[in-house]
C-alpha atoms as one frame of an Amber mdcrd trajectory, in Angstrom:
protein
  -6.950 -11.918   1.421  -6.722  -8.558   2.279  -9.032  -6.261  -0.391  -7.656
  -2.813   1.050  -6.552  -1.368  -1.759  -9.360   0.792  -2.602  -7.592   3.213
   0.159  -4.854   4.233  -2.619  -8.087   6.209  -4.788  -9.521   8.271  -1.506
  -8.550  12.122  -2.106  -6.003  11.534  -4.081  -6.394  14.921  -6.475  -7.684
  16.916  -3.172  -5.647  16.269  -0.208  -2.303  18.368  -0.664   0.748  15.547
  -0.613  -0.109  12.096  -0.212   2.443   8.503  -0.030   0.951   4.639  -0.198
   2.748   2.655   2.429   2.642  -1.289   2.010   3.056  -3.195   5.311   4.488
  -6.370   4.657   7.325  -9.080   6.234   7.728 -11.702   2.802   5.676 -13.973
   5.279   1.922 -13.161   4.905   1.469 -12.729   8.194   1.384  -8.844   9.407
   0.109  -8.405  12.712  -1.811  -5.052  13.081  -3.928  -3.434  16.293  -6.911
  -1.942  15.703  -8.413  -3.398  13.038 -12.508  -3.818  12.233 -11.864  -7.194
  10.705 -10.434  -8.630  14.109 -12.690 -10.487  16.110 -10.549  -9.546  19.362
 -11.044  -6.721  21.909  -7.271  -5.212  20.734  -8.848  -5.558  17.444  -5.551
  -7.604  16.664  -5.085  -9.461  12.839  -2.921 -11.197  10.523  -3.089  -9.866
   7.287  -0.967 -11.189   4.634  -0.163  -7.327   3.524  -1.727  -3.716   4.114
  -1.722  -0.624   1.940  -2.884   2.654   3.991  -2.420   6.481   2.668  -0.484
   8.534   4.644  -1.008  13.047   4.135   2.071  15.424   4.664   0.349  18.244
   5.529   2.390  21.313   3.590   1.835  23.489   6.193   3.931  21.398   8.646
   1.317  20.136  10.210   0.798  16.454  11.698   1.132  14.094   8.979  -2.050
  12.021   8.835  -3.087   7.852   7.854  -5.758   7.304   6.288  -7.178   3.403
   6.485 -10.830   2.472   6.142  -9.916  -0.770   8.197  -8.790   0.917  11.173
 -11.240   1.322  13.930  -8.638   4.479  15.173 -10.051   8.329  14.656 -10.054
   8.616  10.648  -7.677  10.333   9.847  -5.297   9.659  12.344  -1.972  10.916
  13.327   0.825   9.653  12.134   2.586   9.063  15.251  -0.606   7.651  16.998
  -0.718   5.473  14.100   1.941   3.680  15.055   1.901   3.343  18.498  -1.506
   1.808  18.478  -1.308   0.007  15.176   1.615  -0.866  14.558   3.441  -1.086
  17.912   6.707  -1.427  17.635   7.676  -1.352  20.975   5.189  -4.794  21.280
   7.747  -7.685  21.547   7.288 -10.065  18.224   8.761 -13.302  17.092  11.089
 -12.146  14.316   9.194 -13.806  11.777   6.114 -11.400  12.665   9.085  -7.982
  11.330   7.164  -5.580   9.347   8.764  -3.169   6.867   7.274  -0.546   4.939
   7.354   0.482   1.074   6.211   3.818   0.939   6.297   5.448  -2.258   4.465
   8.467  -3.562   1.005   9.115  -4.870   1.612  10.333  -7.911   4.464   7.839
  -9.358   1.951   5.252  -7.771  -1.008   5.811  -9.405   1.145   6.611 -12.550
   2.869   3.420 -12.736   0.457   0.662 -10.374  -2.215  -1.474 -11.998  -4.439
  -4.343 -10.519  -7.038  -6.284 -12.290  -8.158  -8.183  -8.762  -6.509 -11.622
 -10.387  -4.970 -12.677  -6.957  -8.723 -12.811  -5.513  -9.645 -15.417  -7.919
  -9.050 -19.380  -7.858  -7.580 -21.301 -11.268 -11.148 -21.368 -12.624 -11.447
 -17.555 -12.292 -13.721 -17.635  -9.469 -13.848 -15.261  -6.716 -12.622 -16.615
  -3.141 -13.870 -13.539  -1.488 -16.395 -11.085  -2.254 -14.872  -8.195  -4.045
 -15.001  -4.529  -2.972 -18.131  -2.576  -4.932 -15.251  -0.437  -6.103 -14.021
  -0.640  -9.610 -10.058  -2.152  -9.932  -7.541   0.297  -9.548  -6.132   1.462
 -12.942  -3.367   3.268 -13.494  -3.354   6.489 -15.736  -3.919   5.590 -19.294
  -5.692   2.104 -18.417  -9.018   1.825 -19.787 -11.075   0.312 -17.078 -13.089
  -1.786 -19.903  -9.245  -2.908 -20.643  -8.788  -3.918 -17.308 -11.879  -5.546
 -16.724 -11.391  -7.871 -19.328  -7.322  -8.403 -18.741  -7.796 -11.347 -17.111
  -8.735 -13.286 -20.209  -5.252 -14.078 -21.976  -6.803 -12.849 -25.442  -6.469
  -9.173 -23.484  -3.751  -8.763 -22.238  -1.883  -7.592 -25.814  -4.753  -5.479
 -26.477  -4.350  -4.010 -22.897  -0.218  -3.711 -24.079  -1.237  -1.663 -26.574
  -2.725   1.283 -24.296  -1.568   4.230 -23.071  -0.463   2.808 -19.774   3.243
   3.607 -19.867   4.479   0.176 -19.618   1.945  -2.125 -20.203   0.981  -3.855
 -17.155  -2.513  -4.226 -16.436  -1.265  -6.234 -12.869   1.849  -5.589 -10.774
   0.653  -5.616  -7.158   3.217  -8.159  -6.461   5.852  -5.844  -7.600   4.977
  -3.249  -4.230   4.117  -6.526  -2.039   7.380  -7.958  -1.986   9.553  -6.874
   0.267  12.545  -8.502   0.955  15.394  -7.519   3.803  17.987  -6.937   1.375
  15.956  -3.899   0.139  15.250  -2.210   3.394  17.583   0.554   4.731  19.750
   0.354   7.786  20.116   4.486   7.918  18.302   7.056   6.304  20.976   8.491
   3.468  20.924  12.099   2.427  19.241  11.533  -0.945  16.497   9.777   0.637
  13.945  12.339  -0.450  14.416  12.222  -4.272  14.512   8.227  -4.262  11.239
   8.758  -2.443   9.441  11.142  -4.927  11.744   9.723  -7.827  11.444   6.111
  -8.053   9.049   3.689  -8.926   8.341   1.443  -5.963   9.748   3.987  -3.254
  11.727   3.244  -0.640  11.720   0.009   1.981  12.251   0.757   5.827  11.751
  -0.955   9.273   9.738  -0.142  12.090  12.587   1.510  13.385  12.794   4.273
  10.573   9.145   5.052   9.609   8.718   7.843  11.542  11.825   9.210  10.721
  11.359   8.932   7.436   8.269  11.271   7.053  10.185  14.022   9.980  13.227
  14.105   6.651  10.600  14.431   4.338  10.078  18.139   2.767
């Protein structure tokens, strides 16, 4: 199970603009390069979805990606980000497609809760070690809430808090990503459905860099 998530908290009140872009193909299986967890030279792995942090620079500068599992430069360059990462000029079987939910910091951290359920078994157990890192909570969210949301006798108690709508666990809102929700052309209101909406926008391979270049 991939326990990336604690990239979402890193700078996110000092670093000037900042978006969360989830990797994932509705398969579990996303192949990225370049990755400390790989046991191969290319540093090549399967991971059954991603989350890394990408900075628009306001200045125009080069946009940046920031992921802790990358062995790349940290930060890196957008553009170098994908051609060594992802690699989308690297041939793939079709189930391997990637797309990309990238949706901004702020409506992210506003709206996205997870109390770490999907790294337990049915008896609550752990089946990896979790990150030293406390859950991500979204504004609002008491962390002792949280912590404790995984006992049913919670979660109305959790309801109750000022988390806007009551969720104290929606990663699997952001993880799936089906085709029907990616776009086949970048329309002109792209940038407010970026900024404006709740889960972002969806795109493939084939878009991502485009996508920041129409970003203001």
């Amino acid at each position: 199970m991939n326990n990336c998530l604690f990239h979402l908290r890193i700078g996110t009140y000092v670093i000037c603009e900042l978006g969360h872009m989830y990797i994932g193909d509705g398969n579990d299986e996303i192949p990225l390069w370049h990755q400390k967890a790989s046991r191969r030279a290319d540093g090549v792995i399967l991971w059954d979805y991603h989350v890394i942090c990408v900075q628009r620079k306001k200045d125009g500068g080069t946009h940046l990606v920031w992921d802790l599992d990358s062995s790349l430069p940290f930060p890196c360059p957008l553009a170098t980000y994908v051609s060594e990462t992802i690699r989308p000029s690297f041939q793939l079987f079709s189930e391997f497609q990637r797309f990309f939910r990238v949706v901004h910091a702020p409506l992210f951290l506003r709206h996205f809760a997870s109390d770490r359920r999907h790294m337990k078994d049915s008896e609550g157990n752990c089946t990896a070690q979790p990150p030293p890192y406390e859950p991500i909570v979204a504004e609002g969210l008491k962390t002792s809430d949280l912590e404790s949301s995984v006992s049913t006798k919670c979660i109305e108690s959790c309801k109750t808090s000022a988390r806007q709508d009551g969720s104290v666990h929606n990663l699997n809102e952001y993880m799936e990503i089906r085709a029907a929700d990616v776009l086949t052309d970048l329309p002109p209101e792209l940038t407010s459905a970026v900024f404006g909406q709740k889960h972002g926008v969806v795109v493939g391979e084939a878009h991502l860099e485009e996508l920041f270049s129409q970003i203001p």
